[in-house]
Amino acid sequence: MKKVIRWLSPFFLGVVMFNFIRLVTDLPRNDDFWPHSKIQHIQALCIIVFFSYVLDYRMRITIAKKLSQPKQYIFKEYLTLTAVLFLVQNLIMIIGSLTGFLIIGNGINDYIIANVICIPMYLLYYTIIRNDMIAARYHEQTLQLEKVKVGQLDMELKFLKSQYHPHFLFNALNTIYFQTEAGNTQARTSIELLSELLRYQLYDIQKTVTLKQEMNYTQAYIRFQQMRMSERLRLTQFYDEGMDNQEIHPLLFQPLVENAFKYVSGEYWINFRFELNGNELTFRVENSLNWKSKPMNTKQGIGIENLKRRLNLLYPARYQLTITPADDVFTAELKIKL
């Protein structure tokens, strides 16, 4: 129903304005309503209706741009609109009069009447559209805010529910560590690394952490993953020296690191690179692939989907995640404005 009203509104606006002009110009002179050639009146009516549709389209585009700007100067906005309406409307009337499409019987008087009637009505129409779009934008933003709140609460609930399992594993690992023979250094090192990772998730993580803390965790996670891989794996890492006490939300890089170790094949190499440019952090990971020996699921897994949801909640419009699968190389790049 709203769409029907939207499409019919410019038509009714044009009809009402045209008949107002005719009432003001014809009746005070004791002329008949719509005197002279009916064809010329219909032509003029069509021109006004067409002009109303064009204005409606342009008004909605202008309002959408204005609403997206941080500051809105209402007086300047309406003053500009009035000037544009005055120039365009009079230009149309002059061209229409010269070509015979419009009837300008009383010269300057008809121009004044048309401007006095049409411009205020267009301004009123603009105000109605503007208020309607503001209300729609406010409603949309309210819904988005509610979705964010629900998502954050859901994430918090899932986090609280999941804490039981890491606590159990952490305690179990401590038991296994002391039961492992002292000579089995590889097993003890693996348990120590896993305990370190769990300790970070359980005790060290706050709402945000420093880049230095997150990099230490990421390096430990990479060492843990590397221990279960073949010795022929070629691994390169680069960490920007500028990463220190800048704050970031934790555990955003782990899904991408995990994917690299999961799908590496072919020439068997992985490259990790962290770069800091101003307040923009770029993490890029590349790993070799061999589609024949180790087919990769082209559909993104639950880890990547969860990562995207977290990024949308934590860094809306402040991140860029690009995933590029190729025949022999898989690349993932995450940029975050801190």
C-alpha positions as a LaTeX table, in Angstrom:
\begin{tabular}{lrrr}
\hline
Residue & $x$ (\AA) & $y$ (\AA) & $z$ (\AA) \\
\hline
Met1 & 0.00 & 0.00 & 0.00 \\
Lys2 & 2.84 & 2.36 & 0.83 \\
Lys3 & 4.39 & 1.78 & $-2.59$ \\
Val4 & 1.10 & 2.61 & $-4.30$ \\
Ile5 & 0.76 & 5.84 & $-2.32$ \\
Arg6 & 4.37 & 6.74 & $-3.09$ \\
Trp7 & 3.87 & 6.32 & $-6.85$ \\
Leu8 & 0.51 & 8.14 & $-6.92$ \\
Ser9 & 1.55 & 11.07 & $-4.70$ \\
Pro10 & 3.39 & 13.06 & $-7.43$ \\
Phe11 & 0.41 & 12.59 & $-9.76$ \\
Phe12 & $-2.08$ & 14.00 & $-7.25$ \\
Leu13 & 0.35 & 16.78 & $-6.34$ \\
Gly14 & 0.56 & 17.86 & $-9.98$ \\
Val15 & $-3.22$ & 17.71 & $-10.48$ \\
Val16 & $-3.93$ & 19.70 & $-7.31$ \\
Met17 & $-1.38$ & 22.42 & $-8.16$ \\
Phe18 & $-2.61$ & 22.79 & $-11.73$ \\
Asn19 & $-6.23$ & 23.17 & $-10.65$ \\
Phe20 & $-5.26$ & 25.64 & $-7.91$ \\
Ile21 & $-3.55$ & 27.77 & $-10.55$ \\
Arg22 & $-6.58$ & 27.60 & $-12.78$ \\
Leu23 & $-8.92$ & 28.53 & $-9.90$ \\
Val24 & $-6.81$ & 31.56 & $-8.97$ \\
Thr25 & $-6.39$ & 32.78 & $-12.55$ \\
Asp26 & $-9.79$ & 31.94 & $-14.09$ \\
Leu27 & $-12.46$ & 32.56 & $-11.47$ \\
Pro28 & $-11.44$ & 36.09 & $-10.28$ \\
Arg29 & $-11.71$ & 37.26 & $-13.90$ \\
Asn30 & $-15.18$ & 35.68 & $-14.13$ \\
Asp31 & $-13.84$ & 33.32 & $-16.79$ \\
Asp32 & $-14.99$ & 29.77 & $-17.22$ \\
Phe33 & $-12.97$ & 27.10 & $-15.41$ \\
Trp34 & $-10.43$ & 25.65 & $-17.85$ \\
Pro35 & $-11.40$ & 28.12 & $-20.64$ \\
His36 & $-9.97$ & 28.10 & $-24.15$ \\
Ser37 & $-8.42$ & 24.93 & $-25.60$ \\
Lys38 & $-8.85$ & 21.85 & $-23.44$ \\
Ile39 & $-5.95$ & 20.21 & $-25.27$ \\
Gln40 & $-3.58$ & 22.94 & $-24.14$ \\
His41 & $-4.80$ & 22.59 & $-20.55$ \\
Ile42 & $-4.23$ & 18.82 & $-20.66$ \\
Gln43 & $-0.75$ & 19.42 & $-22.09$ \\
Ala44 & 0.02 & 21.82 & $-19.24$ \\
Leu45 & $-1.37$ & 19.36 & $-16.71$ \\
Cys46 & 0.84 & 16.56 & $-18.10$ \\
Ile47 & 3.90 & 18.81 & $-17.91$ \\
Ile48 & 3.23 & 19.65 & $-14.24$ \\
Val49 & 2.59 & 16.00 & $-13.36$ \\
Phe50 & 5.75 & 14.92 & $-15.17$ \\
Phe51 & 7.72 & 17.67 & $-13.41$ \\
Ser52 & 6.30 & 16.47 & $-10.08$ \\
Tyr53 & 7.52 & 12.92 & $-10.71$ \\
Val54 & 11.00 & 14.16 & $-11.65$ \\
Leu55 & 11.12 & 16.31 & $-8.53$ \\
Asp56 & 9.91 & 13.46 & $-6.34$ \\
Tyr57 & 12.75 & 11.26 & $-7.64$ \\
Arg58 & 15.39 & 13.96 & $-7.17$ \\
Met59 & 14.05 & 14.94 & $-3.75$ \\
Arg60 & 14.34 & 11.40 & $-2.43$ \\
Ile61 & 17.94 & 11.10 & $-3.68$ \\
Thr62 & 18.85 & 14.46 & $-2.12$ \\
Ile63 & 17.23 & 13.60 & 1.22 \\
Ala64 & 19.01 & 10.22 & 1.34 \\
Lys65 & 22.36 & 11.99 & 0.84 \\
Lys66 & 21.55 & 14.63 & 3.44 \\
Leu67 & 20.56 & 12.05 & 6.04 \\
Ser68 & 23.89 & 10.23 & 5.59 \\
Gln69 & 25.87 & 13.41 & 6.34 \\
Pro70 & 27.01 & 13.98 & 9.95 \\
Lys71 & 25.77 & 17.59 & 10.01 \\
Gln72 & 22.58 & 18.87 & 8.45 \\
Tyr73 & 21.98 & 22.57 & 7.77 \\
Ile74 & 18.22 & 22.77 & 7.35 \\
Phe75 & 18.05 & 26.44 & 6.40 \\
Lys76 & 20.67 & 26.03 & 3.67 \\
Glu77 & 18.95 & 22.87 & 2.45 \\
Tyr78 & 15.55 & 24.57 & 2.04 \\
Leu79 & 17.06 & 27.77 & 0.62 \\
Thr80 & 18.89 & 25.79 & $-2.07$ \\
Leu81 & 15.73 & 23.83 & $-2.88$ \\
Thr82 & 13.67 & 27.04 & $-3.19$ \\
Ala83 & 16.21 & 28.59 & $-5.57$ \\
Val84 & 16.34 & 25.45 & $-7.73$ \\
Leu85 & 12.53 & 25.22 & $-7.86$ \\
Phe86 & 12.22 & 28.89 & $-8.82$ \\
Leu87 & 14.78 & 28.66 & $-11.63$ \\
Val88 & 13.59 & 25.35 & $-13.09$ \\
Gln89 & 9.88 & 26.14 & $-12.86$ \\
Asn90 & 10.21 & 29.53 & $-14.54$ \\
Leu91 & 12.49 & 28.10 & $-17.20$ \\
Ile92 & 9.85 & 25.45 & $-17.99$ \\
Met93 & 7.10 & 28.09 & $-18.14$ \\
Ile94 & 9.14 & 30.30 & $-20.46$ \\
Ile95 & 9.97 & 27.42 & $-22.81$ \\
Gly96 & 6.37 & 26.14 & $-22.64$ \\
Ser97 & 4.98 & 29.59 & $-23.45$ \\
Leu98 & 7.30 & 30.09 & $-26.40$ \\
Thr99 & 6.51 & 26.65 & $-27.82$ \\
Gly100 & 2.76 & 26.94 & $-27.18$ \\
Phe101 & 2.53 & 24.03 & $-24.72$ \\
Leu102 & 1.60 & 26.33 & $-21.81$ \\
Ile103 & $-0.94$ & 29.14 & $-21.61$ \\
Ile104 & 0.56 & 32.27 & $-20.04$ \\
Gly105 & $-2.31$ & 34.63 & $-20.70$ \\
Asn106 & $-1.53$ & 37.45 & $-18.27$ \\
Gly107 & 2.22 & 37.49 & $-18.56$ \\
Ile108 & 3.99 & 38.37 & $-15.33$ \\
Asn109 & 0.84 & 37.81 & $-13.25$ \\
Asp110 & 0.61 & 34.16 & $-14.30$ \\
Tyr111 & 4.30 & 33.65 & $-13.51$ \\
Ile112 & 3.83 & 35.12 & $-10.02$ \\
Ile113 & 0.71 & 33.04 & $-9.34$ \\
Ala114 & 2.42 & 29.84 & $-10.48$ \\
Asn115 & 5.44 & 30.52 & $-8.24$ \\
Val116 & 3.33 & 31.50 & $-5.22$ \\
Ile117 & 1.24 & 28.33 & $-5.48$ \\
Cys118 & 3.73 & 25.71 & $-6.69$ \\
Ile119 & 6.89 & 26.51 & $-4.74$ \\
Pro120 & 5.26 & 26.38 & $-1.25$ \\
Met121 & 3.44 & 23.18 & $-2.19$ \\
Tyr122 & 6.65 & 21.58 & $-3.43$ \\
Leu123 & 8.39 & 22.65 & $-0.21$ \\
Leu124 & 5.54 & 21.15 & 1.82 \\
Tyr125 & 5.78 & 17.95 & $-0.24$ \\
Tyr126 & 9.55 & 17.88 & 0.33 \\
Thr127 & 8.99 & 18.25 & 4.09 \\
Ile128 & 6.53 & 15.36 & 4.13 \\
Ile129 & 8.93 & 13.11 & 2.21 \\
Arg130 & 11.84 & 14.20 & 4.41 \\
Asn131 & 9.99 & 13.45 & 7.64 \\
Asp132 & 8.82 & 10.10 & 6.31 \\
Met133 & 12.37 & 9.09 & 5.32 \\
Ile134 & 13.75 & 10.28 & 8.67 \\
Ala135 & 11.16 & 8.16 & 10.47 \\
Ala136 & 12.02 & 5.14 & 8.28 \\
Arg137 & 15.74 & 5.64 & 8.89 \\
Tyr138 & 15.18 & 5.95 & 12.64 \\
His139 & 13.07 & 2.78 & 12.63 \\
Glu140 & 15.76 & 0.92 & 10.65 \\
Gln141 & 18.53 & 2.10 & 12.99 \\
Thr142 & 16.46 & 1.10 & 16.02 \\
Leu143 & 16.00 & $-2.41$ & 14.59 \\
Gln144 & 19.73 & $-2.63$ & 13.84 \\
Leu145 & 20.57 & $-1.54$ & 17.38 \\
Glu146 & 18.24 & $-4.17$ & 18.79 \\
Lys147 & 19.86 & $-6.82$ & 16.59 \\
Val148 & 23.30 & $-5.78$ & 17.81 \\
Lys149 & 22.18 & $-5.92$ & 21.44 \\
Val150 & 20.63 & $-9.35$ & 20.95 \\
Gly151 & 23.75 & $-10.55$ & 19.16 \\
Gln152 & 26.02 & $-9.29$ & 21.93 \\
Leu153 & 23.88 & $-10.92$ & 24.60 \\
Asp154 & 23.85 & $-14.17$ & 22.62 \\
Met155 & 27.63 & $-14.05$ & 22.27 \\
Glu156 & 28.04 & $-13.40$ & 25.99 \\
Leu157 & 25.72 & $-16.30$ & 26.85 \\
Lys158 & 27.59 & $-18.66$ & 24.53 \\
Phe159 & 30.89 & $-17.53$ & 26.02 \\
Leu160 & 29.68 & $-18.19$ & 29.55 \\
Lys161 & 28.32 & $-21.60$ & 28.56 \\
Ser162 & 31.57 & $-22.52$ & 26.83 \\
Gln163 & 33.77 & $-21.61$ & 29.81 \\
Tyr164 & 32.98 & $-24.87$ & 31.60 \\
His165 & 34.75 & $-26.94$ & 28.94 \\
Pro166 & 38.06 & $-24.95$ & 28.87 \\
His167 & 38.19 & $-25.03$ & 32.68 \\
Phe168 & 37.77 & $-28.80$ & 32.63 \\
Leu169 & 40.41 & $-29.20$ & 29.93 \\
Phe170 & 42.81 & $-26.86$ & 31.70 \\
Asn171 & 42.61 & $-28.86$ & 34.90 \\
Ala172 & 42.85 & $-32.15$ & 32.99 \\
Leu173 & 45.97 & $-30.96$ & 31.15 \\
Asn174 & 47.68 & $-30.10$ & 34.43 \\
Thr175 & 46.98 & $-33.64$ & 35.62 \\
Ile176 & 48.26 & $-35.21$ & 32.39 \\
Tyr177 & 51.37 & $-33.02$ & 32.45 \\
Phe178 & 52.48 & $-34.35$ & 35.84 \\
Gln179 & 51.65 & $-37.91$ & 34.78 \\
Thr180 & 53.84 & $-37.62$ & 31.66 \\
Glu181 & 57.38 & $-38.89$ & 32.02 \\
Ala182 & 59.99 & $-36.17$ & 32.39 \\
Gly183 & 61.94 & $-37.57$ & 29.46 \\
Asn184 & 59.06 & $-37.14$ & 27.04 \\
Thr185 & 59.87 & $-33.48$ & 26.31 \\
Gln186 & 57.77 & $-33.24$ & 23.14 \\
Ala187 & 54.59 & $-34.30$ & 24.91 \\
Arg188 & 55.29 & $-31.96$ & 27.83 \\
Thr189 & 55.97 & $-29.07$ & 25.46 \\
Ser190 & 52.66 & $-29.69$ & 23.66 \\
Ile191 & 50.79 & $-29.76$ & 26.97 \\
Glu192 & 52.50 & $-26.55$ & 28.10 \\
Leu193 & 51.59 & $-24.76$ & 24.88 \\
Leu194 & 47.97 & $-25.93$ & 25.04 \\
Ser195 & 47.78 & $-24.88$ & 28.70 \\
Glu196 & 49.17 & $-21.46$ & 27.77 \\
Leu197 & 46.51 & $-21.04$ & 25.07 \\
Leu198 & 43.71 & $-22.04$ & 27.44 \\
Arg199 & 45.06 & $-19.78$ & 30.20 \\
Tyr200 & 44.91 & $-16.82$ & 27.82 \\
Gln201 & 41.30 & $-17.60$ & 26.88 \\
Leu202 & 40.23 & $-18.15$ & 30.48 \\
Tyr203 & 42.09 & $-15.59$ & 32.56 \\
Asp204 & 43.93 & $-13.05$ & 30.42 \\
Ile205 & 41.18 & $-12.06$ & 27.99 \\
Gln206 & 39.23 & $-8.90$ & 28.78 \\
Lys207 & 36.81 & $-7.06$ & 26.51 \\
Thr208 & 39.89 & $-5.81$ & 24.65 \\
Val209 & 43.56 & $-6.77$ & 24.84 \\
Thr210 & 46.76 & $-5.15$ & 23.62 \\
Leu211 & 48.22 & $-6.07$ & 20.27 \\
Lys212 & 51.29 & $-7.36$ & 22.09 \\
Gln213 & 49.16 & $-9.80$ & 24.12 \\
Glu214 & 47.28 & $-10.95$ & 21.04 \\
Met215 & 50.49 & $-11.45$ & 19.07 \\
Asn216 & 51.99 & $-13.51$ & 21.90 \\
Tyr217 & 48.90 & $-15.71$ & 21.89 \\
Thr218 & 48.92 & $-16.00$ & 18.09 \\
Gln219 & 52.58 & $-17.01$ & 18.08 \\
Ala220 & 51.91 & $-19.65$ & 20.75 \\
Tyr221 & 48.95 & $-20.94$ & 18.76 \\
Ile222 & 51.10 & $-21.16$ & 15.61 \\
Arg223 & 53.82 & $-23.05$ & 17.51 \\
Phe224 & 51.22 & $-25.48$ & 18.83 \\
Gln225 & 49.79 & $-26.10$ & 15.35 \\
Gln226 & 53.27 & $-26.41$ & 13.89 \\
Met227 & 54.18 & $-29.24$ & 16.30 \\
Arg228 & 51.62 & $-31.57$ & 14.76 \\
Met229 & 52.72 & $-30.85$ & 11.19 \\
Ser230 & 55.41 & $-32.50$ & 9.11 \\
Glu231 & 58.96 & $-31.22$ & 9.48 \\
Arg232 & 59.01 & $-30.31$ & 5.78 \\
Leu233 & 56.53 & $-27.47$ & 6.39 \\
Arg234 & 58.13 & $-24.13$ & 5.51 \\
Leu235 & 56.73 & $-21.45$ & 7.79 \\
Thr236 & 57.49 & $-17.70$ & 7.60 \\
Gln237 & 56.19 & $-15.04$ & 9.97 \\
Phe238 & 56.43 & $-11.25$ & 10.07 \\
Tyr239 & 55.27 & $-9.09$ & 12.99 \\
Asp240 & 55.39 & $-5.30$ & 12.71 \\
Glu241 & 57.55 & $-3.78$ & 15.44 \\
Gly242 & 55.00 & $-0.98$ & 15.90 \\
Met243 & 52.46 & $-3.36$ & 17.43 \\
Asp244 & 52.49 & $-2.76$ & 21.17 \\
Asn245 & 49.80 & $-1.35$ & 23.46 \\
Gln246 & 47.15 & $-0.64$ & 20.82 \\
Glu247 & 43.84 & $-2.21$ & 21.86 \\
Ile248 & 42.04 & $-4.89$ & 19.87 \\
His249 & 39.31 & $-7.43$ & 20.46 \\
Pro250 & 40.84 & $-10.87$ & 21.02 \\
Leu251 & 40.88 & $-14.09$ & 18.99 \\
Leu252 & 40.08 & $-12.55$ & 15.61 \\
Phe253 & 43.03 & $-14.10$ & 13.76 \\
Gln254 & 42.78 & $-17.64$ & 15.12 \\
Pro255 & 40.18 & $-18.94$ & 12.57 \\
Leu256 & 42.36 & $-17.78$ & 9.65 \\
Val257 & 45.51 & $-19.29$ & 11.19 \\
Glu258 & 43.66 & $-22.55$ & 11.84 \\
Asn259 & 42.41 & $-22.72$ & 8.24 \\
Ala260 & 45.94 & $-22.30$ & 6.89 \\
Phe261 & 47.23 & $-25.28$ & 8.90 \\
Lys262 & 44.13 & $-27.30$ & 8.06 \\
Tyr263 & 44.33 & $-26.95$ & 4.28 \\
Val264 & 48.07 & $-26.53$ & 3.58 \\
Ser265 & 49.22 & $-29.01$ & 0.94 \\
Gly266 & 51.16 & $-29.13$ & $-2.32$ \\
Glu267 & 54.50 & $-27.35$ & $-1.84$ \\
Tyr268 & 53.69 & $-27.25$ & 1.87 \\
Trp269 & 54.38 & $-23.68$ & 2.97 \\
Ile270 & 52.54 & $-21.03$ & 5.03 \\
Asn271 & 53.23 & $-17.29$ & 5.30 \\
Phe272 & 51.87 & $-15.12$ & 8.12 \\
Arg273 & 52.27 & $-11.34$ & 8.01 \\
Phe274 & 51.10 & $-8.64$ & 10.46 \\
Glu275 & 51.54 & $-5.00$ & 9.39 \\
Leu276 & 50.48 & $-1.80$ & 11.17 \\
Asn277 & 49.95 & 1.32 & 9.09 \\
Gly278 & 48.78 & 4.18 & 11.29 \\
Asn279 & 45.68 & 2.84 & 13.00 \\
Glu280 & 45.05 & 0.14 & 10.37 \\
Leu281 & 46.20 & $-3.40$ & 11.13 \\
Thr282 & 46.58 & $-5.80$ & 8.21 \\
Phe283 & 46.88 & $-9.56$ & 8.71 \\
Arg284 & 47.66 & $-11.62$ & 5.63 \\
Val285 & 48.01 & $-15.39$ & 5.52 \\
Glu286 & 48.92 & $-17.49$ & 2.49 \\
Asn287 & 49.25 & $-21.24$ & 2.22 \\
Ser288 & 50.07 & $-23.57$ & $-0.64$ \\
Leu289 & 47.38 & $-25.85$ & $-2.03$ \\
Asn290 & 47.10 & $-29.03$ & $-4.01$ \\
Trp291 & 43.45 & $-29.47$ & $-4.94$ \\
Lys292 & 43.97 & $-33.02$ & $-6.16$ \\
Ser293 & 45.73 & $-34.39$ & $-3.09$ \\
Lys294 & 43.72 & $-32.39$ & $-0.55$ \\
Pro295 & 40.44 & $-30.97$ & $-1.89$ \\
Met296 & 39.27 & $-27.84$ & $-0.13$ \\
Asn297 & 35.66 & $-27.12$ & 0.63 \\
Thr298 & 34.80 & $-23.93$ & $-1.28$ \\
Lys299 & 32.04 & $-23.16$ & 1.21 \\
Gln300 & 33.24 & $-21.12$ & 4.16 \\
Gly301 & 33.19 & $-23.04$ & 7.41 \\
Ile302 & 31.57 & $-22.14$ & 10.68 \\
Gly303 & 34.81 & $-20.57$ & 11.93 \\
Ile304 & 34.86 & $-17.99$ & 9.13 \\
Glu305 & 31.13 & $-17.30$ & 9.46 \\
Asn306 & 31.51 & $-16.72$ & 13.21 \\
Leu307 & 34.47 & $-14.46$ & 12.53 \\
Lys308 & 32.40 & $-12.35$ & 10.13 \\
Arg309 & 29.58 & $-12.03$ & 12.68 \\
Arg310 & 32.06 & $-10.95$ & 15.36 \\
Leu311 & 33.65 & $-8.40$ & 13.03 \\
Asn312 & 30.23 & $-6.99$ & 12.09 \\
Leu313 & 29.44 & $-6.51$ & 15.76 \\
Leu314 & 32.83 & $-5.29$ & 16.96 \\
Tyr315 & 34.10 & $-3.32$ & 13.96 \\
Pro316 & 31.10 & $-2.27$ & 11.85 \\
Ala317 & 32.29 & $-0.50$ & 8.66 \\
Arg318 & 35.85 & $-0.63$ & 10.05 \\
Tyr319 & 37.10 & $-3.92$ & 8.65 \\
Gln320 & 37.69 & $-5.66$ & 5.34 \\
Leu321 & 37.97 & $-9.43$ & 5.05 \\
Thr322 & 39.12 & $-10.78$ & 1.69 \\
Ile323 & 39.39 & $-14.51$ & 1.01 \\
Thr324 & 40.92 & $-15.54$ & $-2.31$ \\
Pro325 & 41.17 & $-19.23$ & $-3.24$ \\
Ala326 & 43.32 & $-20.08$ & $-6.26$ \\
Asp327 & 44.59 & $-23.28$ & $-7.88$ \\
Asp328 & 47.77 & $-23.55$ & $-5.83$ \\
Val329 & 47.57 & $-20.72$ & $-3.23$ \\
Phe330 & 44.91 & $-19.78$ & $-0.71$ \\
Thr331 & 45.04 & $-16.19$ & 0.56 \\
Ala332 & 43.12 & $-14.51$ & 3.38 \\
Glu333 & 43.55 & $-10.86$ & 4.33 \\
Leu334 & 41.93 & $-9.06$ & 7.26 \\
Lys335 & 42.21 & $-5.29$ & 7.65 \\
Ile336 & 40.94 & $-3.63$ & 10.84 \\
Lys337 & 40.85 & 0.05 & 11.76 \\
Leu338 & 41.71 & 0.06 & 15.44 \\
\hline
\end{tabular}
